[in-house]
XYZ file of C-alpha atoms in Angstrom:
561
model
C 10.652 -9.427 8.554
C 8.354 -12.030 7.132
C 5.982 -9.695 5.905
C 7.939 -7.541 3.841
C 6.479 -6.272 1.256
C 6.756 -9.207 -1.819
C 8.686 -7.504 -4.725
C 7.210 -8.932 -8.149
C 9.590 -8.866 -11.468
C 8.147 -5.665 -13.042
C 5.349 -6.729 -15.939
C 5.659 -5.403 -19.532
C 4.735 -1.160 -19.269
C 2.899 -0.667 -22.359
C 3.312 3.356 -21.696
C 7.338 2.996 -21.105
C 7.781 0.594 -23.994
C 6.034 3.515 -26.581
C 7.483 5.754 -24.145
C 4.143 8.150 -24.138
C 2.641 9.659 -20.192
C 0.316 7.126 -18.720
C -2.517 10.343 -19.788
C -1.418 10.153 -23.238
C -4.035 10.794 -25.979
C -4.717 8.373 -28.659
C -3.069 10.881 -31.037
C 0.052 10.146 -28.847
C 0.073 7.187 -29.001
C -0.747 6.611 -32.360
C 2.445 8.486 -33.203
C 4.772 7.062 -31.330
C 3.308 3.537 -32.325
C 4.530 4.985 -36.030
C 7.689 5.979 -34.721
C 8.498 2.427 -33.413
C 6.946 0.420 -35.851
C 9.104 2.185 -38.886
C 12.316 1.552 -36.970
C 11.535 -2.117 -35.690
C 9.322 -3.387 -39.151
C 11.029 -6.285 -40.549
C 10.829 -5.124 -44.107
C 13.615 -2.473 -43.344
C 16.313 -4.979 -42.102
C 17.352 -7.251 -44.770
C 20.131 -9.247 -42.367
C 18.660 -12.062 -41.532
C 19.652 -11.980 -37.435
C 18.250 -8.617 -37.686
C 14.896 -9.307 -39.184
C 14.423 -12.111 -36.277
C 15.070 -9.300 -33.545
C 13.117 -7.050 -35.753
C 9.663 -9.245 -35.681
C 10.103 -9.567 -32.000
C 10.524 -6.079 -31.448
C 7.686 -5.049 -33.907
C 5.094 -7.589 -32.085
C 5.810 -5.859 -28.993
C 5.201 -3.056 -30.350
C 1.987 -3.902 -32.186
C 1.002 -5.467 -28.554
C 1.542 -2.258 -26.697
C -0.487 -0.214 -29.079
C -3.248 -2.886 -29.367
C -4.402 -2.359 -25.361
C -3.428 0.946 -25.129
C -5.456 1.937 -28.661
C -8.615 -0.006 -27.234
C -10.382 2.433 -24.476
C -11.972 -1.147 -22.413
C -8.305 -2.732 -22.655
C -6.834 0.347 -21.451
C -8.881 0.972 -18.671
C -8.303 -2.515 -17.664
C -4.756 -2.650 -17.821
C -4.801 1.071 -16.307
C -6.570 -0.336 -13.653
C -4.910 -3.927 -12.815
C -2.095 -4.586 -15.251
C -1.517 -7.378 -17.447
C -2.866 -9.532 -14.875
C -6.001 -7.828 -15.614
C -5.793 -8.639 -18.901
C -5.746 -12.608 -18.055
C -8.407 -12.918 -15.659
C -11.101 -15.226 -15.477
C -14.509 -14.397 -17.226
C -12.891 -11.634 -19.609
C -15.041 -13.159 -22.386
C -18.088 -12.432 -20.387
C -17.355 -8.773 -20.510
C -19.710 -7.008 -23.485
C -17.481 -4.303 -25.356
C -20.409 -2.000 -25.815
C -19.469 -1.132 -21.923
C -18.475 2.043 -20.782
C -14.108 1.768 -19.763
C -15.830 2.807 -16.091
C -17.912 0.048 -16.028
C -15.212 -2.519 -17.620
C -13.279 -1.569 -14.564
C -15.715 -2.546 -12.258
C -16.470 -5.417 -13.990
C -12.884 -6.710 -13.836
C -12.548 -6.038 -10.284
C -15.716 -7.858 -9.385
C -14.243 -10.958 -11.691
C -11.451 -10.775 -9.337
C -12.826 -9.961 -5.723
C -14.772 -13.445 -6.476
C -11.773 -15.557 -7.477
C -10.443 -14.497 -4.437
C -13.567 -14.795 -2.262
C -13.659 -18.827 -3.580
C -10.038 -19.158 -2.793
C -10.908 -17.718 1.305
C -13.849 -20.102 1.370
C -11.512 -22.796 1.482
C -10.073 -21.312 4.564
C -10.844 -19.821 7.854
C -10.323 -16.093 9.335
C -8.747 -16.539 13.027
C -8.882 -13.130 14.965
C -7.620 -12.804 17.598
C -7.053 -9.717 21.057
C -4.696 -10.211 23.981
C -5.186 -7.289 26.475
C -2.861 -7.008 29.172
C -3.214 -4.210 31.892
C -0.332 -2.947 33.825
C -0.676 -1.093 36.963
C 2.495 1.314 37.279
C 1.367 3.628 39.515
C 4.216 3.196 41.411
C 6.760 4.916 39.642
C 5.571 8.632 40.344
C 3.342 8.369 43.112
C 5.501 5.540 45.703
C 3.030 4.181 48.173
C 4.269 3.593 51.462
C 3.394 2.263 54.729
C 4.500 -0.176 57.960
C 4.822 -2.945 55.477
C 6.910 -1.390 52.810
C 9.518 -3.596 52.280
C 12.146 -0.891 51.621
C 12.484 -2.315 48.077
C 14.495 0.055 45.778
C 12.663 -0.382 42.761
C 8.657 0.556 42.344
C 5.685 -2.195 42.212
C 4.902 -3.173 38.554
C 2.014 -5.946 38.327
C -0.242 -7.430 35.779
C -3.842 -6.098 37.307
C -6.039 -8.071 34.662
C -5.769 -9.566 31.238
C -8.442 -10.322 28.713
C -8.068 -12.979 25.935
C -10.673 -13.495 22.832
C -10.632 -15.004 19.374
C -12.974 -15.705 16.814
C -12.335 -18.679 13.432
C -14.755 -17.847 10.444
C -15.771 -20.925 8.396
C -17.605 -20.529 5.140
C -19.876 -22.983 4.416
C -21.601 -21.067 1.480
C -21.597 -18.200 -0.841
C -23.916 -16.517 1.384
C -23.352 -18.440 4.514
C -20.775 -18.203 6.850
C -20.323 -19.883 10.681
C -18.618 -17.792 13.345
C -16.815 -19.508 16.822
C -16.195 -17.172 19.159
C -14.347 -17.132 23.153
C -13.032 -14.307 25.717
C -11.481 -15.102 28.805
C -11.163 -12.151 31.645
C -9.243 -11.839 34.517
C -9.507 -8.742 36.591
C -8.051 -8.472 39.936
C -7.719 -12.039 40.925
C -11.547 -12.686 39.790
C -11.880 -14.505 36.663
C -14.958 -15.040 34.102
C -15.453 -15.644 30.248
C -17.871 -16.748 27.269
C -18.729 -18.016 23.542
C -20.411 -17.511 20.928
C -21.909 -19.249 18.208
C -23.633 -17.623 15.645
C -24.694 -17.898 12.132
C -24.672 -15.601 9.009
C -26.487 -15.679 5.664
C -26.469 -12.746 3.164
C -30.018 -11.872 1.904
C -31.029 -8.917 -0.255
C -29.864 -5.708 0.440
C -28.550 -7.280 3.285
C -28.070 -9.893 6.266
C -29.540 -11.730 9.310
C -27.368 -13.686 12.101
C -28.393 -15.907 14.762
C -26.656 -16.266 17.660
C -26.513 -18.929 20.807
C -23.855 -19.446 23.473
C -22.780 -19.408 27.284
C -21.435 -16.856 29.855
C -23.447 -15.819 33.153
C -26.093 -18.201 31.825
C -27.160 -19.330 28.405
C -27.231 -16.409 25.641
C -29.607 -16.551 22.408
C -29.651 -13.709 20.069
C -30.885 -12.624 16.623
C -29.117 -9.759 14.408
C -29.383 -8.106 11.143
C -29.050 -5.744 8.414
C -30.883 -3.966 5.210
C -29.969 -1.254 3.002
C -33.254 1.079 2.759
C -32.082 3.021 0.309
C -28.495 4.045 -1.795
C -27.683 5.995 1.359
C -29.479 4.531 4.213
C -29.165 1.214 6.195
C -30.690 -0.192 9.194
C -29.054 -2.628 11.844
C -30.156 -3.610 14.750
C -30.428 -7.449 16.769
C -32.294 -8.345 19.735
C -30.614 -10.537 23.075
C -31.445 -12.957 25.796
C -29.369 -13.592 28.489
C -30.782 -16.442 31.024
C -29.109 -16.066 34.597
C -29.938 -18.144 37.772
C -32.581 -15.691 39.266
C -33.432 -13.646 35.860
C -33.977 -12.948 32.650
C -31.902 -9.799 31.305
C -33.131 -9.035 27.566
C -31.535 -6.485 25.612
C -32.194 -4.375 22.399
C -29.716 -2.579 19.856
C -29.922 -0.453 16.994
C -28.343 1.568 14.356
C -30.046 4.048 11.749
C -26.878 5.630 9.655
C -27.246 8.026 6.792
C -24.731 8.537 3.829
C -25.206 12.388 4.577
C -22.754 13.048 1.650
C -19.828 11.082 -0.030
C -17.418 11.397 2.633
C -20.262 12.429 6.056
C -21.893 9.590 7.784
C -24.562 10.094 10.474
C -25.687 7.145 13.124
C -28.472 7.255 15.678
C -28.004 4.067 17.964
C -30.219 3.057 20.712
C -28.985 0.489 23.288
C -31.974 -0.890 26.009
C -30.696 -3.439 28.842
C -28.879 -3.326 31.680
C -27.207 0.452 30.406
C -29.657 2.187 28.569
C -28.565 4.814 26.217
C -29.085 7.074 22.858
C -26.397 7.771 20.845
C -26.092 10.689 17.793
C -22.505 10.532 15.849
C -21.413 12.047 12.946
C -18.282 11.055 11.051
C -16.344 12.489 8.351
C -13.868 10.740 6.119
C -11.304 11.371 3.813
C -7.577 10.199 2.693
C -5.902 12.740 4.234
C -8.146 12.713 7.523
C -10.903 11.177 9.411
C -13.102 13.034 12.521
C -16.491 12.310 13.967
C -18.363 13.739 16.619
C -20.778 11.898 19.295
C -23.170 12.866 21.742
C -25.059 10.300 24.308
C -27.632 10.555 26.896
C -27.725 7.582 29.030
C -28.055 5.293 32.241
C -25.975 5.659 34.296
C -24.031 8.361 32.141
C -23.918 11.393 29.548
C -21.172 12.692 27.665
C -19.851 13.885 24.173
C -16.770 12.608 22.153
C -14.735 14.098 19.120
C -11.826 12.827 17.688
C -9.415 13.704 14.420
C -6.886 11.204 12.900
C -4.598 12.628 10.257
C -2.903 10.080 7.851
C 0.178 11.013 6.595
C -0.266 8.266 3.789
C 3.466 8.594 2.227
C 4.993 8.086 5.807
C 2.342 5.727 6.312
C 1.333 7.171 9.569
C -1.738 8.088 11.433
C -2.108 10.841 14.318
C -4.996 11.088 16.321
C -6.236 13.229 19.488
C -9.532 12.826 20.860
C -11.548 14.984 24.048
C -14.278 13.165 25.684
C -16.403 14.420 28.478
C -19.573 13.805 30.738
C -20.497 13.409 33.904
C -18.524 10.559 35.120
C -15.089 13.429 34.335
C -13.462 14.033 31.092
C -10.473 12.510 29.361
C -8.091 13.773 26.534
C -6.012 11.287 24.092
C -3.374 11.660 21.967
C -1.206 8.882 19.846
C -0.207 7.499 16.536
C -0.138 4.197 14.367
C 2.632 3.407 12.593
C 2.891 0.868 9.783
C 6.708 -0.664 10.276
C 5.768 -3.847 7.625
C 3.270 -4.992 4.932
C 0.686 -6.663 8.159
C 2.212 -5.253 10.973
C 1.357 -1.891 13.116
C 2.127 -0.184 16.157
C 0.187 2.583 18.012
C 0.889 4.258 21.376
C -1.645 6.236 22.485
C -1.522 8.737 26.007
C -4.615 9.034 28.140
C -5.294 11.802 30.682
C -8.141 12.082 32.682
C -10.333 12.614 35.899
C -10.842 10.013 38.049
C -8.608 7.674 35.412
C -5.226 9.671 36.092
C -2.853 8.565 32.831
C -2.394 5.801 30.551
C 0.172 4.774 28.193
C -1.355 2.554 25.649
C 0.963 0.348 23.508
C -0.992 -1.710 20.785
C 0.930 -4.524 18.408
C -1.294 -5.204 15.585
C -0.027 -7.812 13.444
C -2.505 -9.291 10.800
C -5.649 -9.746 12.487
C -3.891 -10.443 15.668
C -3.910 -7.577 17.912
C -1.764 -7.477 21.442
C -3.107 -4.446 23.799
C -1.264 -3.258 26.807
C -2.514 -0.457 29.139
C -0.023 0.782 31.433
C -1.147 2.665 34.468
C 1.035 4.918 35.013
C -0.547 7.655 37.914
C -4.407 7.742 39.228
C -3.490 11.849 38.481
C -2.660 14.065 35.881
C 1.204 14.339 37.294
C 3.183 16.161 34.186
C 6.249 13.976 34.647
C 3.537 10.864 33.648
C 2.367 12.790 31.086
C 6.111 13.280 29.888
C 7.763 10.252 30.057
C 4.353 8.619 28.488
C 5.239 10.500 25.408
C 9.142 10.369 24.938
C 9.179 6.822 26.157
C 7.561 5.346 23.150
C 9.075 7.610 20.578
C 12.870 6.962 21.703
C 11.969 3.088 22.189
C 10.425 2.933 19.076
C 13.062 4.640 17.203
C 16.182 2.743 18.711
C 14.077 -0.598 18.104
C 14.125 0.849 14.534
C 17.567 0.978 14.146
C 18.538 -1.916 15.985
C 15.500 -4.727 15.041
C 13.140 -3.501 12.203
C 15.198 -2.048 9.643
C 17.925 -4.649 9.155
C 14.975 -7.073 9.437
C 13.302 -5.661 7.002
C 16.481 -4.996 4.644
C 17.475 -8.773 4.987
C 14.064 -10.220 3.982
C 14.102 -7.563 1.238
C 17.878 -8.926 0.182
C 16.597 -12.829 0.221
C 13.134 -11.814 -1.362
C 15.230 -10.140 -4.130
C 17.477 -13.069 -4.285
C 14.007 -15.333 -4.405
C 12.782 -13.173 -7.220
C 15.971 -12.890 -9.114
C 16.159 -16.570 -9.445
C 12.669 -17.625 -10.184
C 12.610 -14.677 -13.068
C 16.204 -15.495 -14.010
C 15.030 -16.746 -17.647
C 12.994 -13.249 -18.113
C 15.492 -11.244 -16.859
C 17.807 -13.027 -19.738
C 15.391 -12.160 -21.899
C 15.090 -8.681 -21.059
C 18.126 -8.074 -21.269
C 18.498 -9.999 -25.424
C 15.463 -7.684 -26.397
C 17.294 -4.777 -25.090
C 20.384 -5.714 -27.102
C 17.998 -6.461 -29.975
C 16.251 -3.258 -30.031
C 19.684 -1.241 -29.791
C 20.973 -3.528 -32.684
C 17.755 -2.255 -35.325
C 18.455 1.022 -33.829
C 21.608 1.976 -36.034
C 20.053 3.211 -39.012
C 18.102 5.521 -37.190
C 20.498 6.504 -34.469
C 22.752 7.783 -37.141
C 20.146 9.733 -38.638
C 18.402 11.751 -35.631
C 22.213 12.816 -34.575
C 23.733 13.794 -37.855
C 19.968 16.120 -37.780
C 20.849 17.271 -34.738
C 23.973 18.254 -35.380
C 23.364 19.982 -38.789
C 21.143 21.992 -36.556
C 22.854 22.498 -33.027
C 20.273 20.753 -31.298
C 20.233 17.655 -28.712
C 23.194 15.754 -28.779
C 23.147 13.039 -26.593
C 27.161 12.633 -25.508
C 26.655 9.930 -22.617
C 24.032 8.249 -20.830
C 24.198 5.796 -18.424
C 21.260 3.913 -16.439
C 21.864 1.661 -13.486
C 22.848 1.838 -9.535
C 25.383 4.614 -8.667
C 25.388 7.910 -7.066
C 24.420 10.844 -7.843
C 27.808 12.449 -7.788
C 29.727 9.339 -8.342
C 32.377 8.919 -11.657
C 31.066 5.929 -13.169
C 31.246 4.297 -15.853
C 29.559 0.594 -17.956
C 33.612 -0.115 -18.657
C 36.180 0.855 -15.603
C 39.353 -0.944 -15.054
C 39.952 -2.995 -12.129
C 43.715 -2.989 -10.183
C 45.253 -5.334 -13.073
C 44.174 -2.673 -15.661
C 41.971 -5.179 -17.370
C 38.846 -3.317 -18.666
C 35.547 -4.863 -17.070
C 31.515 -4.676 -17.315
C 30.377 -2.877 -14.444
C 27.491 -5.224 -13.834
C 25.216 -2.477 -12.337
C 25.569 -0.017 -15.140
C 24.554 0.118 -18.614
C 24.993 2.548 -21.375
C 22.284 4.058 -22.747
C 23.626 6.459 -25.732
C 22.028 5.014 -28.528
C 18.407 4.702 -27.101
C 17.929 8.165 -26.038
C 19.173 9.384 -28.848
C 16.487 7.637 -30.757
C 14.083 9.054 -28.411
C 15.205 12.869 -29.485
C 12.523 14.236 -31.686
C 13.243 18.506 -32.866
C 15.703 18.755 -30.451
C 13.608 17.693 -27.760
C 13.720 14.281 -25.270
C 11.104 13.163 -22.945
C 11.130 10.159 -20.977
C 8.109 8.947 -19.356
C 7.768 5.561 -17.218
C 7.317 4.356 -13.787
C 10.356 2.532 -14.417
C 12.717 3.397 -17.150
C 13.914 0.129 -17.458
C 11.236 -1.002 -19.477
C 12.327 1.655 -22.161
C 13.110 0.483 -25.450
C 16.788 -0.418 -25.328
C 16.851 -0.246 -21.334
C 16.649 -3.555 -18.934
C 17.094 -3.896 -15.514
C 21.042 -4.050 -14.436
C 20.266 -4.057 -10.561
C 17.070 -5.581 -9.986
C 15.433 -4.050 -6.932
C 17.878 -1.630 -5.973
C 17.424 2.160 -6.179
C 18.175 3.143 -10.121
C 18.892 6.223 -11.549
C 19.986 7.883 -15.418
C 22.460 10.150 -15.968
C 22.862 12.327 -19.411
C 25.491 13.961 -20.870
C 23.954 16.479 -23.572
C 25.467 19.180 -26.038
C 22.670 22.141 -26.765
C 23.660 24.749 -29.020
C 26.931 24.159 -28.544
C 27.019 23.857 -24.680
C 27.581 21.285 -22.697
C 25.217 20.148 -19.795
C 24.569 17.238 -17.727
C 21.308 15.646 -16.085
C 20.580 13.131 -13.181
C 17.305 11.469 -12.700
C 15.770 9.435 -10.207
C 14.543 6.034 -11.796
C 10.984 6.987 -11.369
C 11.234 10.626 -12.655
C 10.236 11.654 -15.833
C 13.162 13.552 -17.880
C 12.745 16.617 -19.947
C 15.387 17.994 -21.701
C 16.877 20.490 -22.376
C 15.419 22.312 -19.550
C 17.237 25.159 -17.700
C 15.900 23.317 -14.393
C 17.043 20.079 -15.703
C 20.423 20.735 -16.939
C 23.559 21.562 -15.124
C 26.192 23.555 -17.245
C 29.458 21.689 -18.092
C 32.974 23.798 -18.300
């Protein structure tokens, strides 16, 4: 799809390249900047090719322990990356700063490069509602003029269209053009809206005029009383043919603690009412709980969403009841691309019957559709309201979304691989490099090793394969001619460098920023395999590419005969 998720070529990783844990202590780091810098200092390599490589390799390494040494660098980079590094108004930062407030300061640098780039635009929304009566399919409804028809009645019963276009015309005032159109059983109406905005203090004020049933003026706004309490409320005028309809809204919410909001909301005009809700929210889950006494009607609500961040999925249910009936709810939202979302969502009720809801939400563009399915709770509604969506969604999956997806992922690797192709190259020569000023020291850590029985690295090999497949960085292909493999590379001398009292750890979100590792496969699922001798047995290791490796390890290592 269009929106897949943009892969970027993956920045310099100070914490691979000194290969330390992204909570390493300046102690660790400190070391392992010695450890590098001995074995990459020019002084030590007298060949001229060599000492070129060597002053490369050392100024990355001086680089890497420069931010990660410096507590305001590191928290920047910690928090946004090189990129964080670069951005605009760094020399405004003071270094007698707390890290904490660096970070915030960095973010705020960026939020308003970005805010002057979306002043230059607009911010279309956009809700298409389209209601479905279906009732047909379990209740038939027959009489002298059925038509004898073998399938049921499905009809559009109403549809609702509205969008909004945001222009900025200031750093603290913004214009707002708003329309809905409504059609509901053959009778037809709509409005807009034009309204205002300017930020104040602690706040905001909005003034609004348009046209509907008459001529609409309104005023709106905002204030933070305290750190934990703000007030909204606006005031409206609606002028129809025979009267004057004014109406009254308000909001009082409370920052109760940091994840429990409570809101008292008071609505005067045609429907009076007084609303109490509390809501709770989290990462993992989100609930709130309302009560309101009103005109014409009472009733309570309480929902409970749990997101399943890693699947990037949301389920909710929610109960609401009062004296126009109840109704009970159950659904999900599921993210199937970087700005697109479905949800389904199951209604059951008295007098309402039940509802399959199916929303599209792509960007901020949302496409509603309310299917009526039976004006009672019938249990084979309820049932095919629930497996219908799942098995649609699920072949749609298989059939639309995933190759979709996996072909813009294939041409935005493609995209990437060519406008990086020069960096790549260059990864891959400071890989070589490295590995070529590692000889001296190679030699060293294994003839230690093996004085001692300790680590001895036999194999190791870094790249695209699986995890039981018999690979190799040289095979021979049908002529018998030996070849690269181009997704492979060996590792050996690297890791063996790494090995410090019998001991290797590998840190890294990817380990192809490692010092002697590049990226052989860019963008496809990596992993490392080693091939170790420990005290004289042999034992062998598989990793996934963002795993960290610790060997040896009796839950790491599988035995060798």
């Amino acid at each position: 799809m269009d929106d897949n998720d943009e892969l970027e070529y993956v920045e310099e990783d100070y914490y691979a390249f000194l290969n330390v844990p992204r909570n390493a202590s300046q102690e660790e780091i400190s070391a392992a900047y010695r450890t590098f810098s001995r074995m990459y200092h020019p002084d030590k390599h007298l060949d001229v090719e060599n000492k070129g490589k060597a002053e490369e390799m050392f100024n990355r390494t001086k680089k890497a322990y420069e931010v990660l040494s410096d507590p305001h660098q590191r928290a920047i980079y910690d928090s946004l990356g090189n990129k964080g590094l670069q951005t605009e108004g760094w020399e405004l930062i003071h270094r007698t700063r707390t890290p904490a407030e660096i970070r915030e300061e960095y973010e705020r640098l960026a939020r308003e490069r970005e805010e002057r780039r979306m002043q230059q635009k607009t911010n279309p929304r956009g809700n298409i509602t389209v209601n479905i009566n279906a009732t047909e399919i379990f209740s038939r409804y027959e009489d002298e003029y059925d038509d004898g028809s073998l399938f049921p009645a499905i009809e559009v019963s109403g549809m609702s269209m509205s969008q909004s276009i945001e222009a900025p015309l200031s750093r603290t005032d913004t214009a707002t053009l708003s329309g809905n159109l409504q059609l509901q059983n053959g009778v037809g109406g709509g409005n807009f809206l034009l309204s205002g905005r300017r930020l104040i203090n602690k706040g905001w004020f909005e003034v609004d005029c348009g046209a509907g049933s008459g001529p609409v003026l309104g005023l709106k706004g905002s204030r933070n009383l305290t750190n934990r309490v703000f007030l909204n409320g606006g005031t409206t005028v609606n002028f129809r043919q025979n009267a004057i309809i004014p109406g009254i809204a308000g909001t009082l919410a409370i920052q109760l603690d940091k994840h429990t909001v409570g809101y008292l909301t008071y609505n005067a005009g045609l429907q009076s009412s007084m609303t109490t809700t509390i809501e709770h929210n989290t990462d993992r889950y989100h609930c709130n709980a309302s009560a309101t006494l009103g005109i014409p009607h009472c009733y309570i609500t309480a929902s409970y969403t749990r997101k399943l961040v890693e699947q990037q999925l949301k389920l909710r249910v929610a109960l609401k009841g009062g004296t126009f009936g109840f109704l009970a709810e159950y659904g999900a939202e599921k993210k199937v691309s970087k700005y697109s979302s479905i949800v389904a969502t199951v209604s059951c009720g008295v007098p309402t019957g039940v509802t399959l809801k199916i929303k599209i939400i792509r960007s901020t563009q949302t496409y509603l559709f309310p299917i009526h399915l039976s004006e009672e709770i019938i249990p084979a509604a309820v049932f095919y309201a629930t497996v219908t969506p799942l098995l649609t969604y699920f072949i749609l999956k298989k059939t639309l979304i995933d190759p979709m997806n996996e072909a813009a992922k294939q041409r935005n690797i493609e995209k990437v691989k060519e406008t990086n192709r020069a960096r790549m190259a260059e990864k891959r020569r400071g890989a070589e490099s490295a590995i070529a000023l590692m000889g001296a020291m190679y030699e060293r850590i294994r003839t230690e090793e093996q004085r001692r029985q300790g680590l001895i690295i036999v194999a190791a090999l870094y790249g695209k394969f699986g995890p039981d497949e018999n690979v190799a960085a040289e095979q021979r292909d049908e002529m018998g001619f030996i070849q690269h493999n181009p997704n492979v590379i060996d590792v050996k001398v690297p890791l063996q460098c790494l090995v410090k009292d019998a001991r290797l750890n590998v840190y890294g979100k990817t380990k192809s920023e490692l010092p002697g590792f590049y990226d052989p496969c860019f963008g496809e699922d990596k992993l490392l395999r080693v091939d170790y001798e420990f005290r004289g047995q042999s034992y062998s290791v598989t990793v996934a590419d963002n795993e960290d490796l610790s060997i040896p390890a009796s839950a790491n290592g599988t035995a060798q005969n």
